[in-house]
mmCIF file of C-alpha atoms in Angstrom:
data_model
loop_
_atom_site.group_PDB
_atom_site.id
_atom_site.type_symbol
_atom_site.label_atom_id
_atom_site.label_comp_id
_atom_site.label_asym_id
_atom_site.label_seq_id
_atom_site.Cartn_x
_atom_site.Cartn_y
_atom_site.Cartn_z
ATOM 1 C CA UNK A 1 -81.513 8.300 79.331
ATOM 2 C CA UNK A 2 -83.168 9.849 82.318
ATOM 3 C CA UNK A 3 -86.997 9.022 82.677
ATOM 4 C CA UNK A 4 -88.226 12.081 83.764
ATOM 5 C CA UNK A 5 -86.840 15.682 84.098
ATOM 6 C CA UNK A 6 -87.448 18.030 87.230
ATOM 7 C CA UNK A 7 -88.189 21.678 86.800
ATOM 8 C CA UNK A 8 -89.063 24.222 89.214
ATOM 9 C CA UNK A 9 -91.128 27.089 87.926
ATOM 10 C CA UNK A 10 -92.977 29.621 90.090
ATOM 11 C CA UNK A 11 -92.442 27.336 93.100
ATOM 12 C CA UNK A 12 -93.970 24.002 91.618
ATOM 13 C CA UNK A 13 -92.347 20.833 90.509
ATOM 14 C CA UNK A 14 -93.084 19.615 87.187
ATOM 15 C CA UNK A 15 -91.631 16.291 85.842
ATOM 16 C CA UNK A 16 -92.001 14.967 81.916
ATOM 17 C CA UNK A 17 -90.145 13.831 79.079
ATOM 18 C CA UNK A 18 -88.104 16.229 76.817
ATOM 19 C CA UNK A 19 -88.978 16.481 73.138
ATOM 20 C CA UNK A 20 -85.990 14.715 72.247
ATOM 21 C CA UNK A 21 -87.071 11.790 74.195
ATOM 22 C CA UNK A 22 -90.478 11.743 72.997
ATOM 23 C CA UNK A 23 -89.072 11.950 69.183
ATOM 24 C CA UNK A 24 -86.780 8.890 70.014
ATOM 25 C CA UNK A 25 -89.577 6.967 71.592
ATOM 26 C CA UNK A 26 -91.731 7.528 68.629
ATOM 27 C CA UNK A 27 -89.040 6.492 66.148
ATOM 28 C CA UNK A 28 -88.539 3.369 67.875
ATOM 29 C CA UNK A 29 -92.345 2.780 68.058
ATOM 30 C CA UNK A 30 -92.418 3.383 64.225
ATOM 31 C CA UNK A 31 -89.587 0.725 63.726
ATOM 32 C CA UNK A 32 -91.404 -1.748 65.962
ATOM 33 C CA UNK A 33 -94.923 -1.248 64.095
ATOM 34 C CA UNK A 34 -93.060 -1.589 60.709
ATOM 35 C CA UNK A 35 -91.337 -4.788 61.868
ATOM 36 C CA UNK A 36 -94.529 -6.365 63.168
ATOM 37 C CA UNK A 37 -96.525 -5.301 59.923
ATOM 38 C CA UNK A 38 -93.899 -7.120 57.689
ATOM 39 C CA UNK A 39 -94.020 -10.242 59.882
ATOM 40 C CA UNK A 40 -97.811 -10.347 59.827
ATOM 41 C CA UNK A 41 -97.505 -9.821 55.956
ATOM 42 C CA UNK A 42 -95.336 -12.556 55.652
ATOM 43 C CA UNK A 43 -97.463 -14.817 57.588
ATOM 44 C CA UNK A 44 -100.434 -13.839 55.362
ATOM 45 C CA UNK A 45 -98.559 -14.601 52.056
ATOM 46 C CA UNK A 46 -97.314 -17.918 53.697
ATOM 47 C CA UNK A 47 -100.825 -18.766 54.505
ATOM 48 C CA UNK A 48 -101.966 -18.017 51.059
ATOM 49 C CA UNK A 49 -99.276 -19.885 49.292
ATOM 50 C CA UNK A 50 -100.172 -23.052 51.571
ATOM 51 C CA UNK A 51 -103.850 -22.594 50.494
ATOM 52 C CA UNK A 52 -102.891 -22.317 46.970
ATOM 53 C CA UNK A 53 -100.866 -25.489 47.121
ATOM 54 C CA UNK A 54 -103.718 -27.093 48.663
ATOM 55 C CA UNK A 55 -105.854 -26.142 46.249
ATOM 56 C CA UNK A 56 -103.607 -27.124 43.193
ATOM 57 C CA UNK A 57 -103.330 -30.543 45.075
ATOM 58 C CA UNK A 58 -107.066 -30.835 45.287
ATOM 59 C CA UNK A 59 -107.532 -29.962 41.460
ATOM 60 C CA UNK A 60 -104.760 -32.278 40.518
ATOM 61 C CA UNK A 61 -106.324 -35.023 42.586
ATOM 62 C CA UNK A 62 -109.810 -34.572 41.284
ATOM 63 C CA UNK A 63 -108.113 -34.405 37.666
ATOM 64 C CA UNK A 64 -106.175 -37.672 37.905
ATOM 65 C CA UNK A 65 -109.385 -39.702 39.428
ATOM 66 C CA UNK A 66 -111.275 -38.297 36.356
ATOM 67 C CA UNK A 67 -108.598 -39.458 34.065
ATOM 68 C CA UNK A 68 -107.981 -43.179 35.736
ATOM 69 C CA UNK A 69 -111.695 -43.226 35.491
ATOM 70 C CA UNK A 70 -112.256 -42.682 31.355
ATOM 71 C CA UNK A 71 -108.844 -44.330 30.300
ATOM 72 C CA UNK A 72 -109.394 -47.331 32.416
ATOM 73 C CA UNK A 73 -112.590 -48.111 30.833
ATOM 74 C CA UNK A 74 -111.618 -48.658 27.224
ATOM 75 C CA UNK A 75 -113.699 -50.387 24.358
ATOM 76 C CA UNK A 76 -112.508 -53.576 22.790
ATOM 77 C CA UNK A 77 -115.200 -53.638 20.219
ATOM 78 C CA UNK A 78 -113.876 -54.846 17.270
ATOM 79 C CA UNK A 79 -114.297 -52.560 13.939
ATOM 80 C CA UNK A 80 -112.800 -52.639 10.181
ATOM 81 C CA UNK A 81 -110.635 -50.046 9.704
ATOM 82 C CA UNK A 82 -107.970 -49.213 6.890
ATOM 83 C CA UNK A 83 -105.086 -50.946 8.806
ATOM 84 C CA UNK A 84 -107.159 -53.701 9.406
ATOM 85 C CA UNK A 85 -109.710 -55.301 12.236
ATOM 86 C CA UNK A 86 -109.456 -54.464 15.849
ATOM 87 C CA UNK A 87 -110.279 -51.989 18.373
ATOM 88 C CA UNK A 88 -110.786 -48.369 17.681
ATOM 89 C CA UNK A 89 -107.432 -47.486 19.467
ATOM 90 C CA UNK A 90 -104.637 -44.804 18.448
ATOM 91 C CA UNK A 91 -101.361 -44.861 20.805
ATOM 92 C CA UNK A 92 -98.449 -42.440 20.062
ATOM 93 C CA UNK A 93 -95.790 -41.003 22.389
ATOM 94 C CA UNK A 94 -97.434 -37.700 22.658
ATOM 95 C CA UNK A 95 -101.250 -38.473 22.743
ATOM 96 C CA UNK A 96 -103.561 -41.312 22.986
ATOM 97 C CA UNK A 97 -107.116 -41.941 21.602
ATOM 98 C CA UNK A 98 -109.706 -44.406 22.408
ATOM 99 C CA UNK A 99 -113.277 -45.259 22.609
ATOM 100 C CA UNK A 100 -114.422 -45.339 26.375
ATOM 101 C CA UNK A 101 -117.404 -44.591 29.104
ATOM 102 C CA UNK A 102 -118.011 -41.219 30.179
ATOM 103 C CA UNK A 103 -118.773 -41.554 34.119
ATOM 104 C CA UNK A 104 -122.226 -40.782 34.688
ATOM 105 C CA UNK A 105 -121.495 -38.465 37.673
ATOM 106 C CA UNK A 106 -119.784 -36.093 35.201
ATOM 107 C CA UNK A 107 -123.075 -35.077 33.741
ATOM 108 C CA UNK A 108 -122.928 -37.490 30.686
ATOM 109 C CA UNK A 109 -122.656 -41.170 30.749
ATOM 110 C CA UNK A 110 -122.513 -43.479 27.998
ATOM 111 C CA UNK A 111 -119.996 -44.128 25.263
ATOM 112 C CA UNK A 112 -117.698 -41.483 24.041
ATOM 113 C CA UNK A 113 -114.548 -40.701 21.844
ATOM 114 C CA UNK A 114 -111.589 -39.735 23.980
ATOM 115 C CA UNK A 115 -108.321 -38.091 23.017
ATOM 116 C CA UNK A 116 -105.675 -37.094 25.658
ATOM 117 C CA UNK A 117 -102.629 -35.042 24.360
ATOM 118 C CA UNK A 118 -100.736 -31.804 24.632
ATOM 119 C CA UNK A 119 -102.166 -28.571 23.498
ATOM 120 C CA UNK A 120 -101.457 -24.974 23.374
ATOM 121 C CA UNK A 121 -102.901 -23.079 26.371
ATOM 122 C CA UNK A 122 -103.027 -19.278 27.424
ATOM 123 C CA UNK A 123 -99.871 -19.965 29.368
ATOM 124 C CA UNK A 124 -97.614 -22.370 27.588
ATOM 125 C CA UNK A 125 -99.016 -25.999 27.035
ATOM 126 C CA UNK A 126 -101.549 -28.109 28.700
ATOM 127 C CA UNK A 127 -102.646 -31.889 28.852
ATOM 128 C CA UNK A 128 -106.023 -31.848 27.453
ATOM 129 C CA UNK A 129 -108.797 -34.441 27.419
ATOM 130 C CA UNK A 130 -111.114 -34.030 24.370
ATOM 131 C CA UNK A 131 -114.282 -36.163 23.891
ATOM 132 C CA UNK A 132 -117.390 -36.699 21.652
ATOM 133 C CA UNK A 133 -120.276 -38.824 22.132
ATOM 134 C CA UNK A 134 -119.755 -42.015 20.490
ATOM 135 C CA UNK A 135 -120.831 -42.723 17.000
ATOM 136 C CA UNK A 136 -121.048 -46.300 15.298
ATOM 137 C CA UNK A 137 -118.121 -45.396 12.994
ATOM 138 C CA UNK A 138 -114.820 -46.991 12.072
ATOM 139 C CA UNK A 139 -112.586 -43.855 12.657
ATOM 140 C CA UNK A 140 -112.037 -41.186 15.116
ATOM 141 C CA UNK A 141 -113.992 -37.802 14.779
ATOM 142 C CA UNK A 142 -112.680 -34.369 14.011
ATOM 143 C CA UNK A 143 -111.201 -33.274 17.488
ATOM 144 C CA UNK A 144 -111.035 -29.513 16.702
ATOM 145 C CA UNK A 145 -114.771 -29.063 17.401
ATOM 146 C CA UNK A 146 -114.821 -31.499 20.360
ATOM 147 C CA UNK A 147 -115.615 -30.569 23.718
ATOM 148 C CA UNK A 148 -112.348 -30.591 26.271
ATOM 149 C CA UNK A 149 -111.218 -30.624 29.855
ATOM 150 C CA UNK A 150 -107.923 -29.390 31.108
ATOM 151 C CA UNK A 151 -106.231 -32.124 33.176
ATOM 152 C CA UNK A 152 -103.027 -30.250 33.850
ATOM 153 C CA UNK A 153 -102.042 -26.869 32.941
ATOM 154 C CA UNK A 154 -98.417 -25.347 32.596
ATOM 155 C CA UNK A 155 -96.861 -28.655 31.114
ATOM 156 C CA UNK A 156 -93.513 -28.922 29.410
ATOM 157 C CA UNK A 157 -93.795 -32.315 28.225
ATOM 158 C CA UNK A 158 -95.488 -35.635 28.263
ATOM 159 C CA UNK A 159 -94.313 -39.002 27.252
ATOM 160 C CA UNK A 160 -96.719 -41.963 26.983
ATOM 161 C CA UNK A 161 -95.573 -45.702 26.880
ATOM 162 C CA UNK A 162 -97.958 -48.623 26.325
ATOM 163 C CA UNK A 163 -97.171 -52.108 28.096
ATOM 164 C CA UNK A 164 -97.732 -54.600 25.385
ATOM 165 C CA UNK A 165 -98.879 -58.042 26.748
ATOM 166 C CA UNK A 166 -97.695 -59.718 23.330
ATOM 167 C CA UNK A 167 -93.978 -58.699 24.376
ATOM 168 C CA UNK A 168 -93.316 -59.857 27.869
ATOM 169 C CA UNK A 169 -89.403 -58.636 27.240
ATOM 170 C CA UNK A 170 -90.559 -55.137 26.988
ATOM 171 C CA UNK A 171 -93.682 -55.081 29.075
ATOM 172 C CA UNK A 172 -92.059 -53.240 31.994
ATOM 173 C CA UNK A 173 -90.589 -50.575 29.784
ATOM 174 C CA UNK A 174 -93.400 -50.373 27.201
ATOM 175 C CA UNK A 175 -93.409 -49.245 23.901
ATOM 176 C CA UNK A 176 -93.466 -45.616 22.537
ATOM 177 C CA UNK A 177 -96.063 -46.384 19.819
ATOM 178 C CA UNK A 178 -98.956 -48.888 19.708
ATOM 179 C CA UNK A 179 -99.141 -50.790 16.689
ATOM 180 C CA UNK A 180 -102.866 -51.631 15.830
ATOM 181 C CA UNK A 181 -104.124 -55.159 16.337
ATOM 182 C CA UNK A 182 -106.515 -57.344 18.354
ATOM 183 C CA UNK A 183 -104.954 -56.684 21.561
ATOM 184 C CA UNK A 184 -104.943 -53.493 23.674
ATOM 185 C CA UNK A 185 -102.192 -52.492 26.136
ATOM 186 C CA UNK A 186 -102.182 -53.686 29.523
ATOM 187 C CA UNK A 187 -101.529 -50.329 30.851
ATOM 188 C CA UNK A 188 -100.619 -46.777 29.933
ATOM 189 C CA UNK A 189 -97.743 -44.738 31.504
ATOM 190 C CA UNK A 190 -97.810 -41.056 31.495
ATOM 191 C CA UNK A 191 -94.604 -39.021 32.485
ATOM 192 C CA UNK A 192 -95.276 -35.428 33.000
ATOM 193 C CA UNK A 193 -92.789 -32.540 33.326
ATOM 194 C CA UNK A 194 -94.011 -29.048 34.223
ATOM 195 C CA UNK A 195 -94.203 -26.075 36.628
ATOM 196 C CA UNK A 196 -96.351 -26.989 39.740
ATOM 197 C CA UNK A 197 -96.874 -30.413 38.693
ATOM 198 C CA UNK A 198 -97.392 -32.551 42.083
ATOM 199 C CA UNK A 199 -97.441 -35.796 39.888
ATOM 200 C CA UNK A 200 -94.745 -36.825 37.533
ATOM 201 C CA UNK A 201 -95.833 -40.550 36.584
ATOM 202 C CA UNK A 202 -99.446 -41.706 36.253
ATOM 203 C CA UNK A 203 -99.819 -45.444 35.459
ATOM 204 C CA UNK A 204 -103.413 -46.592 34.434
ATOM 205 C CA UNK A 205 -104.329 -50.371 33.973
ATOM 206 C CA UNK A 206 -106.374 -50.562 30.634
ATOM 207 C CA UNK A 207 -109.587 -52.440 31.414
ATOM 208 C CA UNK A 208 -111.939 -53.762 28.858
ATOM 209 C CA UNK A 209 -115.759 -52.932 29.213
ATOM 210 C CA UNK A 210 -117.250 -56.531 29.874
ATOM 211 C CA UNK A 211 -119.903 -56.005 27.301
ATOM 212 C CA UNK A 212 -117.163 -55.050 24.700
ATOM 213 C CA UNK A 213 -114.872 -57.717 25.113
ATOM 214 C CA UNK A 214 -114.960 -60.409 22.509
ATOM 215 C CA UNK A 215 -113.447 -62.909 24.791
ATOM 216 C CA UNK A 216 -116.633 -62.728 26.779
ATOM 217 C CA UNK A 217 -118.886 -62.825 23.832
ATOM 218 C CA UNK A 218 -119.706 -59.078 24.189
ATOM 219 C CA UNK A 219 -121.485 -57.514 21.376
ATOM 220 C CA UNK A 220 -120.606 -53.980 22.419
ATOM 221 C CA UNK A 221 -123.938 -52.909 23.807
ATOM 222 C CA UNK A 222 -123.337 -50.125 26.415
ATOM 223 C CA UNK A 223 -126.517 -49.091 28.816
ATOM 224 C CA UNK A 224 -126.354 -46.420 31.361
ATOM 225 C CA UNK A 225 -122.515 -45.750 31.225
ATOM 226 C CA UNK A 226 -121.791 -49.391 32.346
#
């Protein structure tokens, strides 16, 4: 293609592009601009996805830390129940309920009833923690009116297993249902499946509150959430 055309008119020399060449250049520039806009859009979307993933990772890290805090501080206070005497603890394959301590940094503090399990959510199901201030009673409260905190959203399934110190042969694999008694599980394993979950297995050691440990002569008193 010739860059310039020379045209003689009235004894003067004019140089310039033809209309066809100008149209071709404009078309090429349009294609280049479209390609650049598409690349910039892809970079922006990639950055948004990375930011969203980092935010989700941070949210799940906070949820795991909170769950470890409340699930790893369980009361061993003995109560009289219809099934016998023992700590107020209920362990099944799809949920667990216990008496523990709410960390004071979350605005509450003190002893609470807790229940962790699957519940219907706006999008599928979620792993939800419900909690009610503790009262001196031998049964768990009505959970339907309890306050709650969503630990993980978009959960497809959850399976809990309990390490039983009374059964060394199955200690590693754990048992799916905890039989009431004087003992509490050594650890609770929570296996999760769901979209966007960055955690598939959570193992939480169960630690008795010193004031409620009958082996230490505790009377069940809890002061200031400790």
